Structure formats: structure tokens, C-alpha cells
mmCIF file of C-alpha atoms in Angstrom:
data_model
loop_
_atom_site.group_PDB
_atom_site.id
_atom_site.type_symbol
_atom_site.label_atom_id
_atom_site.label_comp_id
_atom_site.label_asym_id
_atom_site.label_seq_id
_atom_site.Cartn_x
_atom_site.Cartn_y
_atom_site.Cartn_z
ATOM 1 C CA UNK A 1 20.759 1.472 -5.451
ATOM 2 C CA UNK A 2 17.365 0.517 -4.491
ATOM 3 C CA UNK A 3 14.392 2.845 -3.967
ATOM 4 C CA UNK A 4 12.011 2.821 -0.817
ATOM 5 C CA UNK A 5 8.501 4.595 -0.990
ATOM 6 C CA UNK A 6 6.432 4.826 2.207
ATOM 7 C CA UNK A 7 3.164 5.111 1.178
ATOM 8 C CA UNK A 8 1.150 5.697 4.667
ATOM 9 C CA UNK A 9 -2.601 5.171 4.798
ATOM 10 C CA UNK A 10 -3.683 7.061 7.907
ATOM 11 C CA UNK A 11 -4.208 10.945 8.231
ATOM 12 C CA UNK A 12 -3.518 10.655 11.767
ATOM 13 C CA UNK A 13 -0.131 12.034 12.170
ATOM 14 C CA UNK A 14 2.030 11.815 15.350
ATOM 15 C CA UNK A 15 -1.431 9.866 16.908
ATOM 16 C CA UNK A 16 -1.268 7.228 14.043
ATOM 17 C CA UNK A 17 0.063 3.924 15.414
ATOM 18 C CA UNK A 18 0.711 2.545 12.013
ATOM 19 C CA UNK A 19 2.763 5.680 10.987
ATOM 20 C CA UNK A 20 4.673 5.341 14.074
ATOM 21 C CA UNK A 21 5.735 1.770 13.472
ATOM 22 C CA UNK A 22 6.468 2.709 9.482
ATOM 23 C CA UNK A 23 8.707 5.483 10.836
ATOM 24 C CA UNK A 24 10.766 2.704 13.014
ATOM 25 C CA UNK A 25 10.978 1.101 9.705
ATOM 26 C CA UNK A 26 11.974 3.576 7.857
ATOM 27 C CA UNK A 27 14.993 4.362 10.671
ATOM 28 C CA UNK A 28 15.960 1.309 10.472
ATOM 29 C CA UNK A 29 16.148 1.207 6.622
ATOM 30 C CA UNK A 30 18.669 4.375 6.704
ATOM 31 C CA UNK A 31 20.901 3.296 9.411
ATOM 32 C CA UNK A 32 21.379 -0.136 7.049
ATOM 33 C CA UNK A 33 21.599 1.791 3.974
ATOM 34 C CA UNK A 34 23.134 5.108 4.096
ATOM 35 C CA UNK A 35 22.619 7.440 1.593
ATOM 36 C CA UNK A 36 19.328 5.326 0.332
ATOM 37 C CA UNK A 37 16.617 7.084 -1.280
ATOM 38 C CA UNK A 38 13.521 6.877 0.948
ATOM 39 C CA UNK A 39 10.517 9.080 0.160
ATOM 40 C CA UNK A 40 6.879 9.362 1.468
ATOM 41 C CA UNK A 41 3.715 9.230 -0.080
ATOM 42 C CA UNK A 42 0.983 10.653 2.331
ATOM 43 C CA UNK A 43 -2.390 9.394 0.693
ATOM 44 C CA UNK A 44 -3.825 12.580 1.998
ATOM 45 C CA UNK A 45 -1.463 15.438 1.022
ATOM 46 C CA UNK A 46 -3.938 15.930 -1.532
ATOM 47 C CA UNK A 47 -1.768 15.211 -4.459
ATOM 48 C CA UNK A 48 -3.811 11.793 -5.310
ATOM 49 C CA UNK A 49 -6.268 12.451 -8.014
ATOM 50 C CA UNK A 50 -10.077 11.168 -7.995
ATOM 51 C CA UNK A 51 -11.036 8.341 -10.210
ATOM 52 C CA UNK A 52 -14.351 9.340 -11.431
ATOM 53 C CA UNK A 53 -16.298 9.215 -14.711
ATOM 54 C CA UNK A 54 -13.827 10.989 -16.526
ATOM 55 C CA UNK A 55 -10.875 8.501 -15.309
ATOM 56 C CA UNK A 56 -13.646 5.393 -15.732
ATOM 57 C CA UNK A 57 -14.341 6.614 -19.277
ATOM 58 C CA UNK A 58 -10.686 7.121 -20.367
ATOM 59 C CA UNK A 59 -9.790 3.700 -18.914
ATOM 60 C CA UNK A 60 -12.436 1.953 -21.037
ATOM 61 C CA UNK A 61 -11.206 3.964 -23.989
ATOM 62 C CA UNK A 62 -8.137 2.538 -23.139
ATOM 63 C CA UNK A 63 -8.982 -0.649 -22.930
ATOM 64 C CA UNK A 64 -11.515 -0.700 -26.026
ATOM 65 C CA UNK A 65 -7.830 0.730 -28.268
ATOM 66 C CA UNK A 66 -8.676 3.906 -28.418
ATOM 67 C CA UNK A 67 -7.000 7.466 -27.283
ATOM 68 C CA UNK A 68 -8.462 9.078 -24.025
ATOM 69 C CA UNK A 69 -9.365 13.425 -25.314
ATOM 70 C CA UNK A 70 -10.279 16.262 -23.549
ATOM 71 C CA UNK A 71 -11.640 15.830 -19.587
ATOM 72 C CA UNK A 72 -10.622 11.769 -20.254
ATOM 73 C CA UNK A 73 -7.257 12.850 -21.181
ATOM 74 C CA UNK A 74 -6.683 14.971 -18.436
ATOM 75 C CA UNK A 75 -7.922 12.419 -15.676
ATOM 76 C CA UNK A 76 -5.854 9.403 -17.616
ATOM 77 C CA UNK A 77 -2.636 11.979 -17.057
ATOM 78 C CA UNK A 78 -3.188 12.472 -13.651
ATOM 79 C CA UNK A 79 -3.588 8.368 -13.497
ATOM 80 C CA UNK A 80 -0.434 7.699 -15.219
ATOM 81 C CA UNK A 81 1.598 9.873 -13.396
ATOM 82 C CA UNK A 82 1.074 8.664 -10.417
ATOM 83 C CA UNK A 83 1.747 5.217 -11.045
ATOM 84 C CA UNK A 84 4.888 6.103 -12.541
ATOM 85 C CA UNK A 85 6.020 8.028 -9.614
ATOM 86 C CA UNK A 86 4.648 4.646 -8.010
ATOM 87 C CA UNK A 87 6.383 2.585 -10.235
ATOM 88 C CA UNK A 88 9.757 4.596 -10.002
ATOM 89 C CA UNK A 89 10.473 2.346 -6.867
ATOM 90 C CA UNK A 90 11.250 -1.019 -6.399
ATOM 91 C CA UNK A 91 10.805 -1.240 -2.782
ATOM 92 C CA UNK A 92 7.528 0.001 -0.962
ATOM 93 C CA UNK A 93 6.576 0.098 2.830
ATOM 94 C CA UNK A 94 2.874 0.419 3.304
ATOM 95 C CA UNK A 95 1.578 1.627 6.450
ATOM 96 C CA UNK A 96 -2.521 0.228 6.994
ATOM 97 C CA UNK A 97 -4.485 0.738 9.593
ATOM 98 C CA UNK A 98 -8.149 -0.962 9.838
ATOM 99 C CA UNK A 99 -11.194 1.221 8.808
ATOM 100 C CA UNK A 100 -13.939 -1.036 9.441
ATOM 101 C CA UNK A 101 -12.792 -4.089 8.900
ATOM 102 C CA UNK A 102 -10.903 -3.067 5.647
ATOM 103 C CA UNK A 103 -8.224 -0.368 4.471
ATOM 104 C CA UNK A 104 -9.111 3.153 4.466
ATOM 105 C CA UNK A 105 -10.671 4.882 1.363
ATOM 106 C CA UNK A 106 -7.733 6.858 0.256
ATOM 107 C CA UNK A 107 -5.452 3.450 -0.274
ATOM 108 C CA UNK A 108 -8.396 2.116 -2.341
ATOM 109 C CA UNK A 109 -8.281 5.548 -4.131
ATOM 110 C CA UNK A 110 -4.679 4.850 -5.033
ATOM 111 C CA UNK A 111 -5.383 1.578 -5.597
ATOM 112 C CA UNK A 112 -7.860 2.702 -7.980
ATOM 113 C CA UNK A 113 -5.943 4.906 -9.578
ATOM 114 C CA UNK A 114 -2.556 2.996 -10.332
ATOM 115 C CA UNK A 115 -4.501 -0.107 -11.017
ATOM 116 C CA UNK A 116 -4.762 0.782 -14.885
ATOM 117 C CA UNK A 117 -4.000 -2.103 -17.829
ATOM 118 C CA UNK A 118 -0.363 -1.887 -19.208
ATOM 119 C CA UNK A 119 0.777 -0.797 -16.038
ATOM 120 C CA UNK A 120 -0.458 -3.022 -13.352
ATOM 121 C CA UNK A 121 -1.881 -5.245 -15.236
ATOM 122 C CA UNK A 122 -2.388 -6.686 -18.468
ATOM 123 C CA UNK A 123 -5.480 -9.137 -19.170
ATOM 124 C CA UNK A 124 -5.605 -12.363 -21.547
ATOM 125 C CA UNK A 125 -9.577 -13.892 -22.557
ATOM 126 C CA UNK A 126 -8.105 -17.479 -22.249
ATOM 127 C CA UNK A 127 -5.416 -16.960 -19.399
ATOM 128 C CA UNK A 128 -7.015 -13.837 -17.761
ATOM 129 C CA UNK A 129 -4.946 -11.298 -15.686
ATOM 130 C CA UNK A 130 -0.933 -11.037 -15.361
ATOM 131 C CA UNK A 131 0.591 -8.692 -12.632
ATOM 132 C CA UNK A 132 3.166 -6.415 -14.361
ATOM 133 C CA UNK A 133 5.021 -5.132 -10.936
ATOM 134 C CA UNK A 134 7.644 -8.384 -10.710
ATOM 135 C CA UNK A 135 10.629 -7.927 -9.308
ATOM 136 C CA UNK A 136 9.721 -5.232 -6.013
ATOM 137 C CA UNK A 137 9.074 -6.047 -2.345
ATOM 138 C CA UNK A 138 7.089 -4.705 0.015
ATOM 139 C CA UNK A 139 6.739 -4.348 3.893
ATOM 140 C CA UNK A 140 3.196 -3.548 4.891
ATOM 141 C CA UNK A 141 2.024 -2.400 8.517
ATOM 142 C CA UNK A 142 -1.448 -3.561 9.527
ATOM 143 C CA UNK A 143 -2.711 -2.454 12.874
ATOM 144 C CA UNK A 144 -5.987 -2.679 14.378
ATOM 145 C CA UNK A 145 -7.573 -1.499 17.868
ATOM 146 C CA UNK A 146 -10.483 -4.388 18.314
ATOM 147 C CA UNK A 147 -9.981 -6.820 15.339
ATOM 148 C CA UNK A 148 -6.692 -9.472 16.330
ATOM 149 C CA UNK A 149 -6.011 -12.815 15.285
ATOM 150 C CA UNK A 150 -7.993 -15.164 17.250
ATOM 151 C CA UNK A 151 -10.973 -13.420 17.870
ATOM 152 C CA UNK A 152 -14.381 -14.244 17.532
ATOM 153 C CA UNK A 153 -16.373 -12.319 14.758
ATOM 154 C CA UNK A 154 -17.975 -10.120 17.487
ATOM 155 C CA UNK A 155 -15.062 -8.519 17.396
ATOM 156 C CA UNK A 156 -14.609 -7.645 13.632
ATOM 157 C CA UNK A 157 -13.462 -10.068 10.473
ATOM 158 C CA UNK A 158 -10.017 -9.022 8.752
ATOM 159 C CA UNK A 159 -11.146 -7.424 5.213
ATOM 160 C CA UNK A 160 -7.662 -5.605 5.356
ATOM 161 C CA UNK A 161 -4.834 -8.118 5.490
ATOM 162 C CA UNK A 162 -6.539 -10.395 3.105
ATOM 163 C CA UNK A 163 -7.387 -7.522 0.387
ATOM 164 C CA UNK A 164 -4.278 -5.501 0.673
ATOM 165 C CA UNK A 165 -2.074 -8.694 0.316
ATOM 166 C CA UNK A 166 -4.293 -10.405 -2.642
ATOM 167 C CA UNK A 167 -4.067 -6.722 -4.409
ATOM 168 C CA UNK A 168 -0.342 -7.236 -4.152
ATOM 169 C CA UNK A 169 0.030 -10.166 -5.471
ATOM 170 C CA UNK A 170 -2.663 -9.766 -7.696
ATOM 171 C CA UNK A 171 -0.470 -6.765 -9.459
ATOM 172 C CA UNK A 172 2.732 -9.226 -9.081
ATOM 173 C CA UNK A 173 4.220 -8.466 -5.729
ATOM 174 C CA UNK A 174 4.868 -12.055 -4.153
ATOM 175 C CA UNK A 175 7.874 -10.952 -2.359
ATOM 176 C CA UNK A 176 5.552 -9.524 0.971
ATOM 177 C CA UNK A 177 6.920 -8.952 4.667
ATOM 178 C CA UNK A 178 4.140 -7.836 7.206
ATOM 179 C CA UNK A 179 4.354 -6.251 10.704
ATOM 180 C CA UNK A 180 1.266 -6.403 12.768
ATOM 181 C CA UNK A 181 -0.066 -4.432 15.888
ATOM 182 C CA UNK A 182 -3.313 -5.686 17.005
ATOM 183 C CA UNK A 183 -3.190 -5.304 20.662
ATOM 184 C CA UNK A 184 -6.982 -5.516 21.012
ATOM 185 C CA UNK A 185 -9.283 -4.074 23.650
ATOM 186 C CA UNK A 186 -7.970 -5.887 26.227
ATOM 187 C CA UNK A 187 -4.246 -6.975 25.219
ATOM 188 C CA UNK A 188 -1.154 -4.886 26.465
ATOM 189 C CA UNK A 189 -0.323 -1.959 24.296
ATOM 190 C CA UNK A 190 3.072 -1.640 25.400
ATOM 191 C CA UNK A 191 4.172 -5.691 25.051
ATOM 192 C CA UNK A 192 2.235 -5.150 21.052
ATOM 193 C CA UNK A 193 3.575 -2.323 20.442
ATOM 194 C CA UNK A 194 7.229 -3.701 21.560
ATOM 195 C CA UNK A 195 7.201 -6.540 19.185
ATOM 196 C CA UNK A 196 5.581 -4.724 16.344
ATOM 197 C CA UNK A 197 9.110 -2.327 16.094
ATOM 198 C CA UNK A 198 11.127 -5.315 16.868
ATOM 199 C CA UNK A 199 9.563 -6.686 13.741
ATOM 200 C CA UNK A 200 9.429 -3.681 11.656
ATOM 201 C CA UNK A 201 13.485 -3.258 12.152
ATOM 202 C CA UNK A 202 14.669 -7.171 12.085
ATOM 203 C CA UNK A 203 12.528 -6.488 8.539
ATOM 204 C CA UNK A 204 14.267 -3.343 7.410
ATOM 205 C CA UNK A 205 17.723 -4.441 8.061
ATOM 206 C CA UNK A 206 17.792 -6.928 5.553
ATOM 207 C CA UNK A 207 14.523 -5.396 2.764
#
């Protein structure tokens, strides 16, 4: 049976809009599927490691052949198991909301972190990168407060959708559903906020 990871984006709890339309997702999901594994991956639990010059170095020792040792090898553990426990699923809902134009700092973290060669990726001089994650789906929720389609760049410039989904397919995840909640500063809330769940479960019953 397939495997759903929610891996949520916002540390903002029961306030979090984009948590609140990934948990009408995730009902959804259950009700369809019952008995399904779904788990969550809160970015900031505090269980996703740094990627700093001990990762850096042990990912070019990696990539030069070689064997990451002592502080390397430690940080390239903590790396590798998290993409596997990333990897273990073949179905991921990703809730995202806009920081400033672009994702928040703890998905490029993870990003960061999973985003290792033989894993993600592998690289070719003459034919350059292949995504290795083929075969999985994913939902992603994007939400925004001021930024929404249409708008003028006075209002922002969407640095989210267009990274999060080129990361995806970058890493080989073509098979991409979105749900979007951008009711702006001077849209309705409720009438967004409406459609966005509609969304988010016409998505879930068949994902």
C-alpha cells in the first residue's frame, strides 16, 4: 500500500493556513484509504540536521570518490538518514507558505540536506543531472497573504511556486498536484479559503 508523508513548512501551528489546508488533505486521504500509512514531518521539530562545513565537506568527499571520517562522517549520517526516511515514501504532501517571496528556510534546509548525489541525484559531464525520485507524486500547498496570481510586482513576485516545483522535478517528481490560497490583501478569505479545501480533497481522493 502506498505511503503518504506530510512534510509541513510553517511553525505556525493551529494559526498556519497552509497546515490547515494540508490537514483537510490529509482527512481526506484517510477517509479514501483506510488503514493508509500517513505520517508528518514538521521541518521544525528539531529532528532536521544543519548542513554546514562538515556536511559540505563530506559531500565533496563524496563526490570526489572518497569516504566521509570523523565530524564529515557524522554530518553525512545525519544526511542520509533523513533522506531515507524521505525516500521511504512514495507519496508526499508539502505544505508551503510564502516567506518573502520564496519558501521558508527550514524547507531549503531539507532541501539541502536530502539533495545529496546517489540519492537525489546523479550527475553526467556530457548529459548533466538525472533526478533519481521517479515513480512518487506529490501534492504541494502554496499560500500567500499579499503575493496572488495577477498582481502587479508591487505586490511581491512568486520565488516559491516556481522553485519548489523546478526542485521537484529537478529530483524527478513530474507527477505534481498543487492547491493554492492566495486570497490577497483585499480578496475574500472565506470564498479562498473555501476553494482551497475543495481542491485539497477532490486531490486526495484520487492521490
Amino acid at each position: 500500500m502506498s505511503r503518504l508523508l506530510h512534510i509541513s513548512a510553517s511553525p505556525r501551528g493551529g494559526e498556519s493556513i497552509s497546515l490547515g489546508i494540508a490537514r483537510t488533505f490529509v482527512e481526506e486521504y484517510r477517509a479514501a484509504r483506510p488503514g493508509a500509512t500517513v505520517d508528518h514531518f514538521d521541518l521544525w521539530d528539531g529532528t532536521l540536521p544543519e548542513f554546514g562545513p562538515a556536511a559540505a565537506g563530506a559531500k565533496m568527499t563524496v563526490f570526489g570518490g572518497g569516504v566521509p571520517e570523523g565530524e564529515q562522517a557524522e554530518a553525512w549520517t545525519a544526511a542520509v538518514r533523513t533522506f531515507e526516511r524521505f525516500d521511504s515514501y512514495d507519496r508526499y504532501l508539502f505544505s508551503v507558505p510564502m516567506w518573502n517571496g520564496g519558501v521558508p528556510y527550514k524547507l531549503k534546509q531539507f532541501i539541502d540536506v536530502v539533495s545529496q548525489p546517489a540519492m537525489v541525484f546523479d550527475v553526467h559531464p556530457e548529459t548533466g543531472y538525472r533526478g533519481l525520485l521517479t515513480g512518487k507524486r506529490a501534492a504541494v500547498v502554496y499560500t500567500s497573504a499579499v503575493w496572488g496570481p495577477g498582481l502587479g510586482p508591487a505586490f511581491g513576485n512568486d520565488f516559491q511556486s516556481t522553485y519548489f516545483d523546478d526542485w521537484l522535478r529537478w529530483a524527478g517528481i513530474d507527477d505534481i498536484q498543487e492547491i493554492r490560497h492566495h486570497p490577497t490583501l483585499t480578496g475574500s478569505y472565506e470564498a479562498e479559503r473555501k476553494q482551497a479545501d475543495e481542491r485539497a480533497r477532490q486531490i486526495a481522493g484520487t492521490f
